[in-house]
Amino acid sequence: VGCGICAAVCPRGVLKLENGSVDIDKRTDELKGLLL
């Protein structure tokens, strides 16, 4: 999935990787909005 940034910003991102990729997609979209 390539959510290294997600894990760096929010440690819970690592757990979300195992639980559901949907939350990850939402989180990555939010991070993209912040980065962009």
PDB file of C-alpha atoms in Angstrom:
ATOM      1  CA  VAL A   1       0.000   0.000   0.000  1.00  0.00           C
ATOM      2  CA  GLY A   2       2.970   2.285   0.622  1.00  0.00           C
ATOM      3  CA  CYS A   3       1.706   4.065   3.713  1.00  0.00           C
ATOM      4  CA  GLY A   4       5.081   4.810   5.277  1.00  0.00           C
ATOM      5  CA  ILE A   5       4.188   8.480   5.713  1.00  0.00           C
ATOM      6  CA  CYS A   6       0.945   7.442   7.362  1.00  0.00           C
ATOM      7  CA  ALA A   7       2.796   5.334   9.937  1.00  0.00           C
ATOM      8  CA  ALA A   8       5.218   8.184  10.578  1.00  0.00           C
ATOM      9  CA  VAL A   9       2.474  10.738  11.194  1.00  0.00           C
ATOM     10  CA  CYS A  10       0.095   8.420  13.032  1.00  0.00           C
ATOM     11  CA  PRO A  11       1.368   5.216  14.726  1.00  0.00           C
ATOM     12  CA  ARG A  12      -2.161   3.836  14.521  1.00  0.00           C
ATOM     13  CA  GLY A  13      -1.709   3.823  10.748  1.00  0.00           C
ATOM     14  CA  VAL A  14       0.326   0.642  11.159  1.00  0.00           C
ATOM     15  CA  LEU A  15      -2.598  -1.073  12.860  1.00  0.00           C
ATOM     16  CA  LYS A  16      -4.978   0.232  10.213  1.00  0.00           C
ATOM     17  CA  LEU A  17      -2.759  -1.449   7.634  1.00  0.00           C
ATOM     18  CA  GLU A  18      -3.677  -4.799   9.163  1.00  0.00           C
ATOM     19  CA  ASN A  19      -7.324  -3.996   9.899  1.00  0.00           C
ATOM     20  CA  GLY A  20      -8.663  -2.227   6.818  1.00  0.00           C
ATOM     21  CA  SER A  21      -7.207  -0.507   3.785  1.00  0.00           C
ATOM     22  CA  VAL A  22     -10.302   1.693   3.491  1.00  0.00           C
ATOM     23  CA  ASP A  23      -9.273   3.777   6.503  1.00  0.00           C
ATOM     24  CA  ILE A  24      -5.796   3.962   5.033  1.00  0.00           C
ATOM     25  CA  ASP A  25      -7.109   5.326   1.766  1.00  0.00           C
ATOM     26  CA  LYS A  26      -9.027   8.004   3.653  1.00  0.00           C
ATOM     27  CA  ARG A  27      -5.987   8.842   5.753  1.00  0.00           C
ATOM     28  CA  THR A  28      -3.643   8.960   2.777  1.00  0.00           C
ATOM     29  CA  ASP A  29      -6.079  11.257   0.995  1.00  0.00           C
ATOM     30  CA  GLU A  30      -6.028  13.551   4.028  1.00  0.00           C
ATOM     31  CA  LEU A  31      -2.236  13.461   4.129  1.00  0.00           C
ATOM     32  CA  LYS A  32      -2.080  14.200   0.413  1.00  0.00           C
ATOM     33  CA  GLY A  33      -4.298  17.219   1.057  1.00  0.00           C
ATOM     34  CA  LEU A  34      -1.937  18.377   3.796  1.00  0.00           C
ATOM     35  CA  LEU A  35       1.210  17.729   1.773  1.00  0.00           C
ATOM     36  CA  LEU A  36      -0.219  19.306  -1.365  1.00  0.00           C
TER      37      LEU A  36
END
